XYZ file of C-alpha atoms in Angstrom:
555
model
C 18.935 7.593 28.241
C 21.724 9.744 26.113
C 23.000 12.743 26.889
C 23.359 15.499 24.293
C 26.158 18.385 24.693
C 26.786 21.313 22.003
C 29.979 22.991 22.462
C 30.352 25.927 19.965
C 29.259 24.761 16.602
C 29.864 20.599 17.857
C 26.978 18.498 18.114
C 28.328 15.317 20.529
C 25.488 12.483 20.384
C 25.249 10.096 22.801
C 26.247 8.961 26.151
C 28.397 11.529 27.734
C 27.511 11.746 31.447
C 30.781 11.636 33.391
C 33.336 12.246 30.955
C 36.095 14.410 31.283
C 36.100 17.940 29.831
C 39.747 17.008 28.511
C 37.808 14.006 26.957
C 34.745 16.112 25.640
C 37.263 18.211 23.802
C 39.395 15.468 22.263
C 35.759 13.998 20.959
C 35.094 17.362 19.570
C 38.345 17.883 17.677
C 37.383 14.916 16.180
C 35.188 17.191 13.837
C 38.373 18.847 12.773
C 40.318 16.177 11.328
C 42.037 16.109 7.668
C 39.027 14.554 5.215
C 40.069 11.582 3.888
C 37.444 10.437 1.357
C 38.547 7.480 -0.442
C 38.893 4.878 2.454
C 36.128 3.774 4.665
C 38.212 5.276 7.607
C 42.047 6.348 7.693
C 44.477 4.663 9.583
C 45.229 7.694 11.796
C 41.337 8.666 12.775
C 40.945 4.840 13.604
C 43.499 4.722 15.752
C 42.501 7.720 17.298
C 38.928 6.227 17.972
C 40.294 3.191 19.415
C 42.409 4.563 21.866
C 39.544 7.540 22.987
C 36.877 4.291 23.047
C 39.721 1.858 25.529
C 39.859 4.905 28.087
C 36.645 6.135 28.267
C 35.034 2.144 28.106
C 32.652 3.136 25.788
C 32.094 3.033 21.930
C 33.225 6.018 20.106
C 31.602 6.446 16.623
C 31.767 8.486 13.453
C 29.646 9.800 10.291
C 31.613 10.792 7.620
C 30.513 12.123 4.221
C 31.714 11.371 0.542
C 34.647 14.023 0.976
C 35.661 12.153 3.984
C 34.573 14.958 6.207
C 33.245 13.839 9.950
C 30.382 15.653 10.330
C 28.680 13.872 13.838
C 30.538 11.743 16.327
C 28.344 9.659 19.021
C 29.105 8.120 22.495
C 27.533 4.840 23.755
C 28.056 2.543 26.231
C 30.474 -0.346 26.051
C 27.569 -2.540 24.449
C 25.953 -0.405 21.956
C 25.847 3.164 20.208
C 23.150 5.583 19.485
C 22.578 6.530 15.964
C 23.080 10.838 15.410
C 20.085 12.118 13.856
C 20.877 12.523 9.783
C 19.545 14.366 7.027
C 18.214 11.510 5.053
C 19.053 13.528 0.999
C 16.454 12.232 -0.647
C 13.683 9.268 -1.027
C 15.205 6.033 -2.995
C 18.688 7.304 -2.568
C 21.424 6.669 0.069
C 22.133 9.385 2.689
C 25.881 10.043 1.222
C 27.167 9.127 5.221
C 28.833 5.987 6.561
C 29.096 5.195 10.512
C 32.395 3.986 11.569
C 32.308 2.781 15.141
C 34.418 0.794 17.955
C 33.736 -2.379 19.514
C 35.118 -3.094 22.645
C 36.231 -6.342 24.865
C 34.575 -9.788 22.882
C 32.071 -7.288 21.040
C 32.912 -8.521 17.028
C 31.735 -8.235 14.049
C 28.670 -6.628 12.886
C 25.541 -6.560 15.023
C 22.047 -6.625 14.653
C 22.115 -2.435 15.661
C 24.791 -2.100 12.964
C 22.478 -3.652 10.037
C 19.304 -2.191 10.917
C 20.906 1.333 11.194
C 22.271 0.790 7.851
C 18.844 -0.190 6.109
C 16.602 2.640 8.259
C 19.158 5.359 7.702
C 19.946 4.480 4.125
C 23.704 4.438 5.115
C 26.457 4.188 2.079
C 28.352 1.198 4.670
C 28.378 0.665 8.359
C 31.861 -0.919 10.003
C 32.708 -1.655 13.272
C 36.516 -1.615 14.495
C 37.634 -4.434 17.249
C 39.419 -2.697 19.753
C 42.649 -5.033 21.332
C 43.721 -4.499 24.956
C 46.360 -2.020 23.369
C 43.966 0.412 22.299
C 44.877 -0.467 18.755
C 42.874 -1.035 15.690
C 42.563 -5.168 15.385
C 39.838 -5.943 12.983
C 37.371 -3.748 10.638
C 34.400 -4.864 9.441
C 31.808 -3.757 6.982
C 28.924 -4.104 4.755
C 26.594 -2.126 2.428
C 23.504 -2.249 1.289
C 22.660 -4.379 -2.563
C 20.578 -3.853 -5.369
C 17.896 -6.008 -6.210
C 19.469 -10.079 -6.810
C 17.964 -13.150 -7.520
C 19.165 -14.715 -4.148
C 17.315 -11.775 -2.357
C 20.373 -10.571 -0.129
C 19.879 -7.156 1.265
C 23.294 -6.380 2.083
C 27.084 -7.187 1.317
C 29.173 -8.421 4.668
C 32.567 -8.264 3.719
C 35.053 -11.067 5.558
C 37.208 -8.911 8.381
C 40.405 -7.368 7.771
C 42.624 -4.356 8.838
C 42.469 -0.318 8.775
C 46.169 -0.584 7.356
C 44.530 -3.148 4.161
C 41.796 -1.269 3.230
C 41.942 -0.288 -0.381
C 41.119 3.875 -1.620
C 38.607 2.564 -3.853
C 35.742 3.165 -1.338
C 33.811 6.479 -3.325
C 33.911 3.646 -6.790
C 32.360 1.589 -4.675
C 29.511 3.425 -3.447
C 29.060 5.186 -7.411
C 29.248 1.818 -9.038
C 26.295 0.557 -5.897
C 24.020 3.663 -6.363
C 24.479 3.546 -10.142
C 23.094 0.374 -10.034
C 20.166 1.207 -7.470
C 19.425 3.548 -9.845
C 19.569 1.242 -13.291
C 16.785 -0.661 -11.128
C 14.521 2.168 -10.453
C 14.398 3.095 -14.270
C 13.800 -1.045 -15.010
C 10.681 -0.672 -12.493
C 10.048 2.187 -14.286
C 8.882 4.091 -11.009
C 5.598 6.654 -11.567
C 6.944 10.149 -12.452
C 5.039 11.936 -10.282
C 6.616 9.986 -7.182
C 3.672 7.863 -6.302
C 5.307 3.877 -6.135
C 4.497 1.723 -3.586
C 5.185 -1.230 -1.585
C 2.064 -3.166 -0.705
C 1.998 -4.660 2.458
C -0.848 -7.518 4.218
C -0.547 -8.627 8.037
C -2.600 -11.513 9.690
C -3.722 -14.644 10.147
C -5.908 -14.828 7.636
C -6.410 -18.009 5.226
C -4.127 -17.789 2.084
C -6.798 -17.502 0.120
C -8.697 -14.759 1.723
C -5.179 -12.550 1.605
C -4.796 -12.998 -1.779
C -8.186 -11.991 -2.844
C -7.638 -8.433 0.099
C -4.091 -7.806 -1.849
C -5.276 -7.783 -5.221
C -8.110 -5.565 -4.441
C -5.975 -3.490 -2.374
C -3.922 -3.568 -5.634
C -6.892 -2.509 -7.870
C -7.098 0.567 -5.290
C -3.850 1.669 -5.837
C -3.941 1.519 -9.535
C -7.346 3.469 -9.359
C -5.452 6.348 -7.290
C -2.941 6.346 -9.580
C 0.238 4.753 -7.310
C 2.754 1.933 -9.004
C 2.767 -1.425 -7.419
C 6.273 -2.204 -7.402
C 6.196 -5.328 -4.757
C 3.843 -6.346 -2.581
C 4.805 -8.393 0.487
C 2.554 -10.679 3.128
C 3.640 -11.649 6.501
C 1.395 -14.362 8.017
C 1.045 -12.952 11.899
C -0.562 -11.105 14.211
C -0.784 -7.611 13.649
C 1.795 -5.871 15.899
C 0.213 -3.761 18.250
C 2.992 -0.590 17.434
C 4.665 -1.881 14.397
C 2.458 -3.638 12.362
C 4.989 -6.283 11.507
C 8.020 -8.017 12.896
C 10.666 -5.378 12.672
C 13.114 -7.545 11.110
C 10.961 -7.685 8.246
C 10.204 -4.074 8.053
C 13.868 -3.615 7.656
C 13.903 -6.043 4.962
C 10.852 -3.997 3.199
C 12.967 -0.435 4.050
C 16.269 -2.193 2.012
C 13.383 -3.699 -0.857
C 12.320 0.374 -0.757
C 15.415 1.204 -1.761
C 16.415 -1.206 -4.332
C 13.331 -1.014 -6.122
C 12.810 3.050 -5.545
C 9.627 2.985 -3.665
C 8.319 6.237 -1.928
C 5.568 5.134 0.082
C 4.355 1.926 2.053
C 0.847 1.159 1.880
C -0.930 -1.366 4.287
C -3.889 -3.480 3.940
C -5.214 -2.583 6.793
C -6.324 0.196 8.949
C -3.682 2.073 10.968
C -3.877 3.440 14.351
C -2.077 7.118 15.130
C 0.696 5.654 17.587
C 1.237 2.690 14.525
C 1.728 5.650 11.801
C 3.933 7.014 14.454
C 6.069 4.312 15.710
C 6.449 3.342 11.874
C 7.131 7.018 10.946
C 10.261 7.155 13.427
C 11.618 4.335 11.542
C 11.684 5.337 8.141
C 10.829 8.912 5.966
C 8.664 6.945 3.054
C 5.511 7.636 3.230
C 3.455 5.910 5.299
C -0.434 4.842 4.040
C -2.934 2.800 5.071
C -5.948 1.303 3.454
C -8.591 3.807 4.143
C -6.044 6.674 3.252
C -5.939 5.234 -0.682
C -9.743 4.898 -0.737
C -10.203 8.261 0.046
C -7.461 9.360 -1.903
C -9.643 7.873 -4.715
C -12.652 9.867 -3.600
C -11.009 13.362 -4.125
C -8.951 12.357 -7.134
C -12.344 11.571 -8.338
C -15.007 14.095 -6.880
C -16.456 16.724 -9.395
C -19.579 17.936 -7.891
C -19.956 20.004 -4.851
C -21.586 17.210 -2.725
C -19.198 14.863 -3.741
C -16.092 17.329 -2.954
C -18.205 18.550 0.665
C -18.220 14.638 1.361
C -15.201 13.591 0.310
C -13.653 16.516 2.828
C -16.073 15.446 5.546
C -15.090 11.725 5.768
C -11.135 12.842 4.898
C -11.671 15.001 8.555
C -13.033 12.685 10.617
C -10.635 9.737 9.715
C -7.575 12.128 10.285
C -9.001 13.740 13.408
C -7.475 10.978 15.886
C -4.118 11.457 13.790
C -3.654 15.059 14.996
C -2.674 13.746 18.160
C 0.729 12.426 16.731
C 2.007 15.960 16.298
C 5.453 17.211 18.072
C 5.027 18.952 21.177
C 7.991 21.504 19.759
C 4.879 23.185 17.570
C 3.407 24.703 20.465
C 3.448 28.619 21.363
C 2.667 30.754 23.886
C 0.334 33.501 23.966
C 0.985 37.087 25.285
C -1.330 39.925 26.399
C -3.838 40.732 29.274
C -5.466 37.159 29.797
C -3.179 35.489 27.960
C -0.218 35.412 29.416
C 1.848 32.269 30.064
C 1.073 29.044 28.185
C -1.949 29.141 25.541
C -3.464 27.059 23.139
C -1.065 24.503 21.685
C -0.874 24.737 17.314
C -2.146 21.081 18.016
C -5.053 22.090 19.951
C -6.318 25.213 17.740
C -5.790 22.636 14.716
C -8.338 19.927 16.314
C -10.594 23.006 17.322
C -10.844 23.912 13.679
C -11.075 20.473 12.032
C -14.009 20.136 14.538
C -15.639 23.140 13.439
C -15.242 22.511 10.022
C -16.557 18.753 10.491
C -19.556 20.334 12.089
C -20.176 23.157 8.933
C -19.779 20.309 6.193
C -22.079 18.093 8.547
C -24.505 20.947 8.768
C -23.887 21.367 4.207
C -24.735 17.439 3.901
C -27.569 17.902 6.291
C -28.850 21.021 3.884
C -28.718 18.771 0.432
C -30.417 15.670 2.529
C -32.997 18.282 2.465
C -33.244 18.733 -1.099
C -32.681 15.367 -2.173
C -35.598 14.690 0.076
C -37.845 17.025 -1.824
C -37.256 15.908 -5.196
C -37.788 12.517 -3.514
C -41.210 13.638 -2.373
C -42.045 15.180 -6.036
C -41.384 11.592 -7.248
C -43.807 9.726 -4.682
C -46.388 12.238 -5.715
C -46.200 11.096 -9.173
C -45.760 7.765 -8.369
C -42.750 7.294 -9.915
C -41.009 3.910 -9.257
C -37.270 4.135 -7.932
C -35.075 1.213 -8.960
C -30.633 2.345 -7.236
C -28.170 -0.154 -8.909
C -26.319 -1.491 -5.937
C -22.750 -3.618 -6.193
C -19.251 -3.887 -5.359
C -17.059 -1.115 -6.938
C -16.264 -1.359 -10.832
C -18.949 -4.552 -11.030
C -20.450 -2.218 -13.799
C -23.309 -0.152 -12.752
C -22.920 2.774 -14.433
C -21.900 1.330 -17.606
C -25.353 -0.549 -17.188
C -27.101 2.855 -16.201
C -26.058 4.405 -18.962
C -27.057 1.563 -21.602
C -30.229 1.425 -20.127
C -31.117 4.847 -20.554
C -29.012 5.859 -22.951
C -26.954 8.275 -20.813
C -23.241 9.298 -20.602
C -21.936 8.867 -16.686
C -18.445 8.488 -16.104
C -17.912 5.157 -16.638
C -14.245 3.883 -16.347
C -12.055 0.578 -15.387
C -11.178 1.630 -12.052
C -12.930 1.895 -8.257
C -14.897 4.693 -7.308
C -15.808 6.009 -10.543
C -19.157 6.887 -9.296
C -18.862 8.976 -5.990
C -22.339 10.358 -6.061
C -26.113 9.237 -6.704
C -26.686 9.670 -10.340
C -30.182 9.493 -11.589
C -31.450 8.841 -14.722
C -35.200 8.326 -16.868
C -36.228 5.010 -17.920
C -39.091 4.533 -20.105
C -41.081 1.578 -20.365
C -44.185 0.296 -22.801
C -47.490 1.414 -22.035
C -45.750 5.273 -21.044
C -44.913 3.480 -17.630
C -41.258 4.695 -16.467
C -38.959 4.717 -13.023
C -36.146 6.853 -12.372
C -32.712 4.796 -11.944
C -30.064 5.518 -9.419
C -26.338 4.671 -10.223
C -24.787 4.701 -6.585
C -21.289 4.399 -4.828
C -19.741 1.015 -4.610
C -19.348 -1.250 -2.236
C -16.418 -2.499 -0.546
C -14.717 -5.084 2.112
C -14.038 -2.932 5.142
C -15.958 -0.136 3.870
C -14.787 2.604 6.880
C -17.828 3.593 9.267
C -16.777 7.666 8.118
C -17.166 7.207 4.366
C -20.601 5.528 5.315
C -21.701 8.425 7.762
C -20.306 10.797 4.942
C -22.171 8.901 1.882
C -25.372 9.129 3.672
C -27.278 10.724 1.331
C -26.090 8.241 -1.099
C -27.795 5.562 1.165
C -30.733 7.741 1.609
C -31.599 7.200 -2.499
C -31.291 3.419 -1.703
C -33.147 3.479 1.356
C -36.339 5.019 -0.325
C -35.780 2.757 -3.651
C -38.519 0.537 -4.342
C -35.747 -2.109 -6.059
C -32.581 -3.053 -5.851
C -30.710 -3.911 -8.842
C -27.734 -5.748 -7.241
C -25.157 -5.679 -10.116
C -22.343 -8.404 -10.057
C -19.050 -9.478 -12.028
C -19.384 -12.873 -12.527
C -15.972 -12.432 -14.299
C -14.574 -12.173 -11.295
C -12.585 -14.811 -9.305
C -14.234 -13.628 -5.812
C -18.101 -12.753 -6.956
C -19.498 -15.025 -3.791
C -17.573 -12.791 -1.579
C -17.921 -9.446 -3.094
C -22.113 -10.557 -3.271
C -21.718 -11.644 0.331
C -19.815 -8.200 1.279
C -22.336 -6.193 -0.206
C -25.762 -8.098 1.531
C -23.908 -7.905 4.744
C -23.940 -3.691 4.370
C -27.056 -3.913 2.574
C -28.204 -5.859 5.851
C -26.301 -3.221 8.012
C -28.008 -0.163 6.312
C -31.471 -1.863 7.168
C -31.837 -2.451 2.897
C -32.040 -6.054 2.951
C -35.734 -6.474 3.373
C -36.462 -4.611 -0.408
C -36.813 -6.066 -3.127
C -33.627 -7.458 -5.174
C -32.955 -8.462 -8.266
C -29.292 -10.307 -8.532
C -28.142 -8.810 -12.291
C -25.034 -11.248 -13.688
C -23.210 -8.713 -15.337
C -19.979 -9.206 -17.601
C -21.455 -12.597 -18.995
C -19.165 -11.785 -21.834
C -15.580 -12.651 -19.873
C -17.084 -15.362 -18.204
C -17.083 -19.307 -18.578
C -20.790 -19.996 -19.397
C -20.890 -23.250 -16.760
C -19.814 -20.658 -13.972
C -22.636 -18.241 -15.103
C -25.192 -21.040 -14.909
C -24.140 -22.256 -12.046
C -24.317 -18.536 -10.532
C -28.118 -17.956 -12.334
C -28.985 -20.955 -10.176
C -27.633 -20.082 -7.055
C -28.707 -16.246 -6.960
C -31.806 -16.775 -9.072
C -29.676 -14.454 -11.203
C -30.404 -12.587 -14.666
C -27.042 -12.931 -16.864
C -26.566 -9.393 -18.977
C -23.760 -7.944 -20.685
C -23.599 -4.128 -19.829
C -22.570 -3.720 -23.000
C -25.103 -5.210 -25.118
C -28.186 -3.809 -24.715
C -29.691 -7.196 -26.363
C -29.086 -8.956 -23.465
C -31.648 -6.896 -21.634
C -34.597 -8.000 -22.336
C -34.968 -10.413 -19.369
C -33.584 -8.409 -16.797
C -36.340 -5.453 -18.066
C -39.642 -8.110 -17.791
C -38.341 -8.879 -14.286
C -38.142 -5.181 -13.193
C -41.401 -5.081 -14.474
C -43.086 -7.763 -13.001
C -41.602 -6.911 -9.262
C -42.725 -2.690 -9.703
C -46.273 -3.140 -11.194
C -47.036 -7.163 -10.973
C -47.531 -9.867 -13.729
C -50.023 -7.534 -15.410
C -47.295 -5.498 -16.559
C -46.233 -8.292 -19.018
C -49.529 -8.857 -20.385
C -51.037 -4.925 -20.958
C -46.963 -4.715 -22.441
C -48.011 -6.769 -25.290
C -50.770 -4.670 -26.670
């Protein structure tokens, strides 16, 4: 473990047990040296570091900003060096620091401690000075970070030389490197408002099966409004703190840079300590999949129920999360029965996020009620209920509103619908049912969104069919008609009666759709033609008022 010691205004990082207070000072003038801005390190300062490093036996090191100013100086052992806490500028950019350090005994070259601190702390170069049995500077090396290449290096090692050959062209360097990092970002034309991503997919999974979860989880992003910039898969086990190897999460950190991403979104469900263990690596934002799908919900939410249950199911999947908060935000409490420790700011926030999970609970519970009446009104007429079911963006409310001539939002991306929508449908003979556009399906669907939806489930559960809408344009339909039966099956739904509608016949190759009609016992519509809806409109007949209906609708 490192000590810490502040002497005046002189923040020493590191490993300072035992030292000398002769020694402590000399480490502190350090802070006071001449700036010199246009070398990596002058000859004078490394000298100075290599003969404070040979008689303490420990590494010495440096950060120095673009003026050449030192502004930290860290202590390790005669192995390795801690990394000072630094005030990362700015997402996409480098931190305007570089850490020059000492190597002692065999210790040469650049480590793997040197690289990795130079891709999670965004450093403009990292160099390491051999230190001979004189105490003298032998070798420097160095190496900075690169733009995007076609070989797919992440950082320039330069070959070794020494302090007194190092050219003053250091600052051109580092302009000329972040002009270019920044030529990139406006070539990936980033989003404006800040939201670009890296997508990332761990597991074991077949090939396939990834491919089809990235491009949906792709489809997700573009529907909450975030730029793709790269996505990246790493066939493994899911680490249980970071996710993925952390070699290759330092590669992703240098890929954030170069292409000017802001956040890192993973296909996959995150626990608190994994958000935190990843958090202490990096300052991008951190996302997993859940967190975009219910971004998506209150991008998208315009009535009151849909807001109330958007909020609801955002609460109870960032309940556990509270638990990753600093200990440093807690406070005491004064007064008569109060005094000494109190209630932690961590504590009073989970006490109100449970209240307020228990009010919007208690506001659902309310317009359960009310749905459940007009419900009622319905089975005293003896109105027929027919919900369109599907995967997300398979087309149901572009169907529901051709069918019945109405105007619900209706738009390329997931999630369009976020609450139960009904509508009038009229048939011959003055018979009519009352259709229900609902939320979409989808893989991994989390348990709160389905507690939250309830009510949504509540108009399927009392429908008397199903209208199971599905994209036969789409490279995965088995599996997206597979996802949805299996939560169909989970909701207790799969008993009812089901028609499988073919939907988007239009994009499709017409020996996929017959195979598909076969298969499902499937009627093939276009959404968007109301001409191809004859078929699917005897069928609905025939299952909600029996073969008569086609008959007596003939006269």
């Amino acid at each position: 473990m490192f000590d810490f010691i502040r002497r005046l205004n002189t923040l020493i990082t590191g490993n300072v047990h035992g030292l000398k207070a002769n020694q402590i000072k000399r480490l502190e003038s350090l802070k006071n040296r001449k700036p010199v801005a246009t070398r990596i390190i002058s000859v004078e300062l490394s000298r100075t570091l290599c003969e404070l490093s040979h008689e303490i036996g420990r590494q010495i090191g440096v950060l120095i900003d673009r003026r050449g100013k030192i502004t930290d100086v860290c202590v390790g052992d005669a192995q390795s060096i801690p990394m000072p806490p630094i005030d990362r500028r700015a997402l996409n950019r480098l931190s305007e620091v570089r850490l020059v350090h000492t190597h002692l005994g065999t210790h040469t070259g650049l480590d793997d401690d040197d690289l990795s601190y130079l891709a999670i702390y965004r450093l403009d170069a990292v160099a390491a000075i051999e230190v001979d049995n004189n105490a003298l500077p032998k070798k420097i090396y160095f190496a900075h970070l690169l733009p995007a290449n076609n070989e797919n290096k992440s950082w320039q090692i330069y070959p070794p030389t020494t302090v007194y050959d190092l050219k003053d062209d250091f600052l051109e360097l580092i302009q000329s490197l972040e002009e270019e990092l920044e030529r990139n970002r406006v070539f990936n034309q980033p989003n404006l408002k800040g939201d670009n991503a890296i997508l990332i997919h761990v597991s074991t999974q077949p090939l396939s099966i990834i491919q089809d979860s990235v491009q949906e989880l792709t489809e997700l992003a573009r529907s909450a409004g975030i730029k793709v910039l790269d996505k990246i898969i790493q066939r493994r086990p899911p680490d249980a703190r970071y996710v993925l190897g952390q070699g290759k999460f330092k590669q992703i950190l240098i890929r954030a840079v170069q292409l000017g991403a802001d956040m890192l979104v993973f296909d996959q469900n995150l626990s608190p300590s994994q958000v935190k263990s990843l958090s202490d690596f990096t300052d991008l934002k951190i996302l997993d999949r859940t967190q975009v799908i219910l971004d998506i919900f209150a991008q998208h939410a315009i009535t009151r129920e849909g807001k109330i249950q958007v909020e609801l199911a955002q609460l109870k999947y960032l309940f556990p999360f509270l638990g990753i908060k600093q200990t440093a935000l807690s406070r005491l409490t004064g007064g008569i029965g109060g005094r000494g420790p109190g209630e932690t700011k961590l504590e009073i926030d989970r006490r109100r996020a449970r209240d307020r999970i228990a009010q919007l609970e208690q506001e659902v519970k309310e317009l359960g009620k009310r749905r459940e009446l007009r419900r009622q009104v319905r089975t005293i007429r003896q109105v027929p209920t027919v919900a369109i079911v599907g995967y997300t963006n398979a087309g149901k409310s572009t169907l529901l509103n051709n069918l019945t001539n109405s105007k619900v939002v209706a738009e390329d991306f997931l999630f369009a619908t976020l609450h139960p929508v009904s509508r009038r449908l009229r048939f011959p003979r003055e018979r009519e049912v009352i259709i229900i556009d609902t939320v979409g399906f989808i893989r991994n669907l989390p348990k709160d969104l389905m507690s939250a939806f309830r009510t949504t489930f509540e108009e399927i559960n009392d429908a008397d069919l199903l209208l199971h809408v599905l994209d036969v344009s789409s490279e995965d339909v088995e599996e997206k008609h597979d996802t949805v039966v299996k939560l169909l099956k989970d909701l207790e739904l799969d008993t009812k009666p089901r028609i499988n509608v073919l939907n988007k016949i239009d994009k499709a190759n017409p020996s996929i759709v017959q195979g598909l009609i076969q298969q499902y016992d499937g009627v093939p519509i276009s959404a968007l033609d109301s001409s191809t809806f004859n078929p699917l409109l005897e069928k609905m007949e025939t299952l909600l008022w029996g073969r008569t209906a086609l008959y007596e609708s003939k006269f």
